[in-house]
Short mmCIF file of C-alpha atoms (C1' of nucleotides) in Angstrom, two decimals:
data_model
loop_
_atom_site.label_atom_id
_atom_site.label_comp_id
_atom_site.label_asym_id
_atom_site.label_seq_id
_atom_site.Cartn_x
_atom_site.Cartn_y
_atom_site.Cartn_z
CA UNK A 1 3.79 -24.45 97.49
CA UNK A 2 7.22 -25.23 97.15
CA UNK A 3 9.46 -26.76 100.55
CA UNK A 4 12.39 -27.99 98.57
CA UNK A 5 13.59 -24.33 98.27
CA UNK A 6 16.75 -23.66 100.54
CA UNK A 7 16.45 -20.09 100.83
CA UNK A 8 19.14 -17.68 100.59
CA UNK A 9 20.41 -14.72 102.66
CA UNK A 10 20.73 -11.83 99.58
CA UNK A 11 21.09 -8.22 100.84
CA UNK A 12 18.25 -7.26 99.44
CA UNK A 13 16.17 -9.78 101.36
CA UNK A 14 18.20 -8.98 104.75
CA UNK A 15 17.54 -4.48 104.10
CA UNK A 16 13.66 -4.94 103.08
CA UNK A 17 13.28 -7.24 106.80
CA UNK A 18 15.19 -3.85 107.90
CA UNK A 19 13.38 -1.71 106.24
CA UNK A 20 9.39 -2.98 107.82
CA UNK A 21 10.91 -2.86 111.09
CA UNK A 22 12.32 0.24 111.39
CA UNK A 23 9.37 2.05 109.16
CA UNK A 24 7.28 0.71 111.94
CA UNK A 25 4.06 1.91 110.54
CA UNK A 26 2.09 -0.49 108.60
CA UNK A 27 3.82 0.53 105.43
CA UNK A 28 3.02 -0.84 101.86
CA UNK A 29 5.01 -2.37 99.48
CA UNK A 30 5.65 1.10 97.58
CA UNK A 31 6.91 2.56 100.80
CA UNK A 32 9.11 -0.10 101.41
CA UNK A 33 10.56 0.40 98.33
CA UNK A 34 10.81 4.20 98.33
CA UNK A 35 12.83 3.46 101.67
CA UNK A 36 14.96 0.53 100.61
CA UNK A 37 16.07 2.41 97.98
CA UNK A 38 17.84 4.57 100.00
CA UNK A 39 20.23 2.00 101.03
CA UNK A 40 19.45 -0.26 97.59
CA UNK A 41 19.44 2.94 94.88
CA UNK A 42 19.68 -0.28 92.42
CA UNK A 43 16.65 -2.35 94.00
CA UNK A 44 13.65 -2.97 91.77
CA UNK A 45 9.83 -2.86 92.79
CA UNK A 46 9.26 -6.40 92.38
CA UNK A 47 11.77 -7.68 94.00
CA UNK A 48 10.37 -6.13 96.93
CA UNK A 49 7.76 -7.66 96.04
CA UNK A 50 8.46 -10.99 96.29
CA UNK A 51 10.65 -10.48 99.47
CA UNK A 52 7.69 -9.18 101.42
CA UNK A 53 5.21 -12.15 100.33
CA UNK A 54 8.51 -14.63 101.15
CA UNK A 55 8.77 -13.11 104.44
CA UNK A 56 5.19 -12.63 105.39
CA UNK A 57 5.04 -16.93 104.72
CA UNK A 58 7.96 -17.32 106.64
CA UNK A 59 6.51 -15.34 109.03
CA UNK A 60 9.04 -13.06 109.96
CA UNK A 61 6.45 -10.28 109.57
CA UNK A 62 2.86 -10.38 108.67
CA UNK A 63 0.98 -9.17 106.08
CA UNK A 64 -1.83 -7.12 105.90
CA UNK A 65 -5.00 -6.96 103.93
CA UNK A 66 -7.70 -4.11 105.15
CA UNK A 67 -10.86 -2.77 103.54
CA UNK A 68 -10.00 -1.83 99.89
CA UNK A 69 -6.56 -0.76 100.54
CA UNK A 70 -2.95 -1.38 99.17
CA UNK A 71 -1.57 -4.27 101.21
CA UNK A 72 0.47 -3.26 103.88
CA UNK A 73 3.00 -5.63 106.04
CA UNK A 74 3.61 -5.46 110.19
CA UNK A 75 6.66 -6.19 111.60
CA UNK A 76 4.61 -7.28 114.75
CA UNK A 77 4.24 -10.69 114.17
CA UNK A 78 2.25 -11.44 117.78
CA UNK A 79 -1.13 -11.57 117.65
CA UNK A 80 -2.80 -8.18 117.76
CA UNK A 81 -5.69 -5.98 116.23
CA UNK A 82 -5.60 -3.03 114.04
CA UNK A 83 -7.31 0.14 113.67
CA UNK A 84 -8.23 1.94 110.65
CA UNK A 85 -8.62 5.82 110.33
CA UNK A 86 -11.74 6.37 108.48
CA UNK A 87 -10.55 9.65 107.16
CA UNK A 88 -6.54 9.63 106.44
CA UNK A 89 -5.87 5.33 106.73
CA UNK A 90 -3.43 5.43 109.07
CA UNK A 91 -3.01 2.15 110.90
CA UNK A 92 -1.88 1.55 114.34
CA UNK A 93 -2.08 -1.62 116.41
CA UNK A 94 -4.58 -2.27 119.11
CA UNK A 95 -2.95 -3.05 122.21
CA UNK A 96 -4.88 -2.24 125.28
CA UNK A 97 -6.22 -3.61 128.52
CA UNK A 98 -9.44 -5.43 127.90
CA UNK A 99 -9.54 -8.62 125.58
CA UNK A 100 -11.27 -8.33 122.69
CA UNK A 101 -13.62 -11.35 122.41
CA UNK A 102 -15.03 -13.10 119.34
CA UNK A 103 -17.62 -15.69 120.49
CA UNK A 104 -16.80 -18.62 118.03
CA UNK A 105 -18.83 -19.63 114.97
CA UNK A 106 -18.82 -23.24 114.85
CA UNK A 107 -22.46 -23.85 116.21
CA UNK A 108 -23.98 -21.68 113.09
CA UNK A 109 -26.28 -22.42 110.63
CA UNK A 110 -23.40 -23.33 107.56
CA UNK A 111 -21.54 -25.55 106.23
CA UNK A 112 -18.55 -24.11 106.83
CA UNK A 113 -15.47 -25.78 108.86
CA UNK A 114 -14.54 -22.49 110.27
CA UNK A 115 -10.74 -21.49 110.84
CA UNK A 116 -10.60 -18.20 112.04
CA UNK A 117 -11.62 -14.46 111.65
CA UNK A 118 -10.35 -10.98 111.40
CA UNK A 119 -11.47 -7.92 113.02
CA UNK A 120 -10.76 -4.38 112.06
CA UNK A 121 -11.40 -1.76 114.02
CA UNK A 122 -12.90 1.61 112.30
CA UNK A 123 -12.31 4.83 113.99
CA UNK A 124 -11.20 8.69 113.65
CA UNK A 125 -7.15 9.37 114.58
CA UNK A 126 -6.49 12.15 116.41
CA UNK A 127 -4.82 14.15 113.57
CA UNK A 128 -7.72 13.72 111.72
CA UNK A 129 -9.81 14.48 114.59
CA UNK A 130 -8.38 17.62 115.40
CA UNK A 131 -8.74 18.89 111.61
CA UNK A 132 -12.35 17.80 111.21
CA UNK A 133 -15.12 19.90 112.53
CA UNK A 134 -17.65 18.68 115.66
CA UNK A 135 -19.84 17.16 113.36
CA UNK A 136 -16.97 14.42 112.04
CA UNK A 137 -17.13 15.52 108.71
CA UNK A 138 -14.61 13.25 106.19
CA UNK A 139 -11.16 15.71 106.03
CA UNK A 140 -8.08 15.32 104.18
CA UNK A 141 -4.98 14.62 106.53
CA UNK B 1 -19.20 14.60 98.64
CA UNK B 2 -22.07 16.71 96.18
CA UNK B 3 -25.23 16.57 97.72
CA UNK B 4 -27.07 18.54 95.73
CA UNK B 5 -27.39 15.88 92.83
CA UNK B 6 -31.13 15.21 91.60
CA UNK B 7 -30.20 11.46 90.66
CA UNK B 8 -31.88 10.18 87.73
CA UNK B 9 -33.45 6.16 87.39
CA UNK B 10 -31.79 5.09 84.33
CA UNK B 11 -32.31 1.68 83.12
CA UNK B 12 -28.70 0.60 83.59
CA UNK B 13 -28.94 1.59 86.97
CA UNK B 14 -32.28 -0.25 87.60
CA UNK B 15 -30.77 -3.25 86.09
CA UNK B 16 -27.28 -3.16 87.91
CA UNK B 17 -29.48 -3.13 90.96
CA UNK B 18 -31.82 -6.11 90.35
CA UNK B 19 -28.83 -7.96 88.88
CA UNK B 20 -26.99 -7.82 92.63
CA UNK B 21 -30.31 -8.78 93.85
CA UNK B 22 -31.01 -11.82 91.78
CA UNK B 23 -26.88 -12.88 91.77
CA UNK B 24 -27.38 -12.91 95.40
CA UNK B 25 -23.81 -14.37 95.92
CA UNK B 26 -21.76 -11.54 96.97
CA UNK B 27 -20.65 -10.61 93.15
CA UNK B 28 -17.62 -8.52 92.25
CA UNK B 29 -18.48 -5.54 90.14
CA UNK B 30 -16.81 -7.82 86.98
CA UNK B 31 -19.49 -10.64 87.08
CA UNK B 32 -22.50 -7.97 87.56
CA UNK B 33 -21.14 -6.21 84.30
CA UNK B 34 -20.98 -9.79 82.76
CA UNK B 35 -24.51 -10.96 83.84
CA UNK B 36 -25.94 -7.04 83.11
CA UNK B 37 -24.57 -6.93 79.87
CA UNK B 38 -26.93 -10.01 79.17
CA UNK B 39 -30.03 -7.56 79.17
CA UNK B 40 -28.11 -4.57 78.30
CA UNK B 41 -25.63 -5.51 75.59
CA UNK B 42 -24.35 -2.04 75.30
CA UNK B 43 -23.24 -1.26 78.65
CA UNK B 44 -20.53 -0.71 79.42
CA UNK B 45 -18.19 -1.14 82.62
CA UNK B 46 -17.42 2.04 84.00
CA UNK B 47 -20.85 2.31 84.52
CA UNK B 48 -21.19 -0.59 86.64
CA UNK B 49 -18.61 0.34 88.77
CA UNK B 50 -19.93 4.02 88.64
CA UNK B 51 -23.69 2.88 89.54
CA UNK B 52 -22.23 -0.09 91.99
CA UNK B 53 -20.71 3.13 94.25
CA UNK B 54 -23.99 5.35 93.91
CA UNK B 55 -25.92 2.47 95.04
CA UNK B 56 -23.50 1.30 97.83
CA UNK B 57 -23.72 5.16 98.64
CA UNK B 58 -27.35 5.30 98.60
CA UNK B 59 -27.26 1.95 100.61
CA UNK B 60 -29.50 -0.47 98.96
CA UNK B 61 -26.70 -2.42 98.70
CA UNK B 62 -23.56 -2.89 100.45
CA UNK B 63 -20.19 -2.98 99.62
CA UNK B 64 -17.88 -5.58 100.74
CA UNK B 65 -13.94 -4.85 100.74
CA UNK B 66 -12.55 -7.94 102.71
CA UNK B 67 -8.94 -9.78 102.79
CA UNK B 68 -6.72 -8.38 99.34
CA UNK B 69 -9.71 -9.44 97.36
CA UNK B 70 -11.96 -7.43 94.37
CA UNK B 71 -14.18 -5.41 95.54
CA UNK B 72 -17.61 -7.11 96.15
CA UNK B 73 -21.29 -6.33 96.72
CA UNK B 74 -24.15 -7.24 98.74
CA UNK B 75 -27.62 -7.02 98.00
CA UNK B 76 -28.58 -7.82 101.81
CA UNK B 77 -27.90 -4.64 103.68
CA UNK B 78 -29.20 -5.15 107.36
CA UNK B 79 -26.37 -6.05 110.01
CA UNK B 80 -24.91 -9.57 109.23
CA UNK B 81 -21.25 -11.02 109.20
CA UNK B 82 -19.37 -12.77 106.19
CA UNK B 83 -17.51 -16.02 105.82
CA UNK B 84 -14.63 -16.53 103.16
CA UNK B 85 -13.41 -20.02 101.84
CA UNK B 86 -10.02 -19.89 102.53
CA UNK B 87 -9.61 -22.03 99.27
CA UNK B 88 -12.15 -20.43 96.97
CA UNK B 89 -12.79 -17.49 97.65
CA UNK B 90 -16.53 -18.17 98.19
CA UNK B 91 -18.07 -15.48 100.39
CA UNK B 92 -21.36 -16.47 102.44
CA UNK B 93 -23.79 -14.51 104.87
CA UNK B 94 -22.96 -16.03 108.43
CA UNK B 95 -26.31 -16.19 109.50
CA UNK B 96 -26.73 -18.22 113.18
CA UNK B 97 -27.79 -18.99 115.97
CA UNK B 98 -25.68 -17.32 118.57
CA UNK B 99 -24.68 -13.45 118.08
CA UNK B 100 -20.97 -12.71 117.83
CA UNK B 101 -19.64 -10.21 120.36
CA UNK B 102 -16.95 -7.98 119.83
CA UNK B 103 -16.22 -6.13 122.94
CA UNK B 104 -15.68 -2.59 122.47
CA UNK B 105 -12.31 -0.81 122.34
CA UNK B 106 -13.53 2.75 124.13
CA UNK B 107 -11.21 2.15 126.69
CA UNK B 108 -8.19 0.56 124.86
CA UNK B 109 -4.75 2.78 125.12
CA UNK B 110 -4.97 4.35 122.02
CA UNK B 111 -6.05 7.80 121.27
CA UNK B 112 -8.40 6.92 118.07
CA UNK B 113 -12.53 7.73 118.35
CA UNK B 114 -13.82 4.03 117.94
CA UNK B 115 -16.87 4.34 115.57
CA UNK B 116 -17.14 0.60 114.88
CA UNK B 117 -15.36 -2.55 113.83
CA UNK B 118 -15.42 -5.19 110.97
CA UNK B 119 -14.86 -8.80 111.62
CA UNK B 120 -14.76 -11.30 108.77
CA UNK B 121 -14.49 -15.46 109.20
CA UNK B 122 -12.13 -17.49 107.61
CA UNK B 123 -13.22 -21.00 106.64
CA UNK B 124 -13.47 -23.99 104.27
CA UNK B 125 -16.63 -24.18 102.56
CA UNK B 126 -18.03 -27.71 101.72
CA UNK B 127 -16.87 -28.08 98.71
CA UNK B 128 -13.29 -27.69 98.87
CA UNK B 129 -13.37 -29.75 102.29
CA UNK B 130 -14.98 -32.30 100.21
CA UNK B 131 -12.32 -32.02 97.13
CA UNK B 132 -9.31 -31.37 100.00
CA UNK B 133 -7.25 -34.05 102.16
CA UNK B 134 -7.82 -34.89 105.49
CA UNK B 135 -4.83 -32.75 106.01
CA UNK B 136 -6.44 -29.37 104.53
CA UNK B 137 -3.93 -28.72 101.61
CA UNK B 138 -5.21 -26.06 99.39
CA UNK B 139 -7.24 -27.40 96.60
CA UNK B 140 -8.27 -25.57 93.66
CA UNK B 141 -12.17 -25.05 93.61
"C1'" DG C 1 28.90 -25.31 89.92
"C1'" DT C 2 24.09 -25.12 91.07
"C1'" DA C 3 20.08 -22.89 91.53
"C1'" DA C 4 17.94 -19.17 94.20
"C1'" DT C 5 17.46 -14.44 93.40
"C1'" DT C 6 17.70 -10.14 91.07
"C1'" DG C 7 16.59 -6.19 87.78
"C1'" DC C 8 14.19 -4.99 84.04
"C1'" DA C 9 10.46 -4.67 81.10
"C1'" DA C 10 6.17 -6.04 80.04
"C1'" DA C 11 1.69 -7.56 81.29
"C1'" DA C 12 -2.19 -8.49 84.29
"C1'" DA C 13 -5.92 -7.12 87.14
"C1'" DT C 14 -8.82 -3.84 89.12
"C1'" DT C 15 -10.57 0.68 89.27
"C1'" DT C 16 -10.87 5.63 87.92
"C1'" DT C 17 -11.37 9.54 84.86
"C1'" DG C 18 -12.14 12.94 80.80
"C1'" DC C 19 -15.31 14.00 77.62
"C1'" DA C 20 -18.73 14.32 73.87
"C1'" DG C 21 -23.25 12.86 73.24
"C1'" DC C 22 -27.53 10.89 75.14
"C1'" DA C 23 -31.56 10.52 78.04
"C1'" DT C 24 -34.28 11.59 82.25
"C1'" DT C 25 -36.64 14.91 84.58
"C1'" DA D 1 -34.08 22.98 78.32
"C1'" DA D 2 -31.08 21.62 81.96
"C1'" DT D 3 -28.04 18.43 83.73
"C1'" DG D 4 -27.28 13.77 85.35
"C1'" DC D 5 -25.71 9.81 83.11
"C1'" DT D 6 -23.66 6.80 79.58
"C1'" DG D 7 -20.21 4.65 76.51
"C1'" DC D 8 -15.82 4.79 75.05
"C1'" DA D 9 -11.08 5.15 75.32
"C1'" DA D 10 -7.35 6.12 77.93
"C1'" DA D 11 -4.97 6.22 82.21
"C1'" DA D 12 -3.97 5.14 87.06
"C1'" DT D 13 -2.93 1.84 90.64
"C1'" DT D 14 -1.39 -2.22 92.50
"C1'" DT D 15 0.61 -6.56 91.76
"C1'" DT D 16 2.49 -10.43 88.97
"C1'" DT D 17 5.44 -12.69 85.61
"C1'" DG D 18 9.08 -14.11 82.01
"C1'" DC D 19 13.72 -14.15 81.43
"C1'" DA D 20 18.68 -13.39 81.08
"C1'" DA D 21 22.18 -12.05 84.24
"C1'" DT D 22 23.89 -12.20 88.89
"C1'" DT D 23 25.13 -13.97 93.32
"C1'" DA D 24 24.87 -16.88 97.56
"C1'" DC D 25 25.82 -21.19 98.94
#
DNA sequence: GTAATTGCAAAAATTTTGCAGCATT
DNA sequence: AATGCTGCAAAATTTTTGCAATTAC
């Protein structure tokens, strides 16, 4: 990991910040680039790319990595939990009124030093809810 | 999802199965090709990954999609959380004392049908805390 | 001017698929 | 005999990389 780097302010770097924000939803890095390229018609995948890994580690937005799919980034950088439709993979965040509680590991049986965890929620949106019959049957949305 | 298939016990399938068995470490469907192919020179990969699914499907084993990583695959399928070297990439059953409680999100302001959750732990296993500074720099392991 | 960054093209890594022939039931 | 399954080759998907040209500082 390099620190001697002085980053630099390119226009690219500035629209693709842009870009996650005002997508809002969880997008990955091939929607980011299908939207950049509005504004960037010249802009190439990887460059994307690169600018969404630079800014997820200078954590201007985060990235994310859930179940088996594409990475996708949040532009909601405070802490937060996600939810997964089981049917179409939407994402949304988790923000509600209880606290979701993780008792900690660190009395358990390995040898470990244990830093954190994750939790995804797992659930049925309400488009996909609506389309799929009583009995929750998997449905294309 | 075709469930009127008769499926059939071929040896490849037999063997992919035992070989996620005896691996025991949480294997990614590349190394159970490369240890199957030991017994079964002639195999070939797409049917790993094929018979992989159908027995994550079947569930006598379990499939394991956590943090931007391969794919990987449990042989133990009863209830039990994972821990991933931060470093390494090692993945181990978290097997302990105390249960970890996630409360659930029923009543969070969302309008998603919760069917469950995933959490996954994020450590540093012993031997890259052993091969790492005091000061937890990444170390190759 | 220096060097961080880009665009492009090519490759890497993982997983899926079409299909003719094989093997299990 | 019927059909589920395999091996192979080819493609699809997602992400990374090498490099010459460009651009921010």
């Amino acid at each position: 990991v390099r620190t001697d780097v002085i980053p630099r302010n390119t226009r690219q770097r500035t629209v693709i910040l842009e870009t996650v924000r005002t997508l809002g939803n969880h997008p990955s890095a091939d929607e980011v680039f299908e939207a950049v390229r509005h504004k960037l018609p010249r802009v190439s995948l990887s460059t994307v790319y690169r600018n969404l890994e630079f800014l997820a580690n200078s954590g201007l937005i985060r990235k994310l990595e859930m179940g088996g799919l594409p990475v996708r980034f949040d532009s909601t950088v405070s802490p937060h939990f996600h939810i997964r439709c089981i049917s179409c993979n939407r994402i949304d965040d988790l923000r509600g009124r209880r606290v979701v509680v993780v008792e900690d590991a660190r009395d358990f049986d390995h040898d470990y030093e244990v830093l954190g965890y994750q939790v995804e929620f797992i659930g049925l949106c309400s488009n996909c809810r609506a389309e799929s019959s009583p009995h929750h049957e998997p449905s294309a949305c």
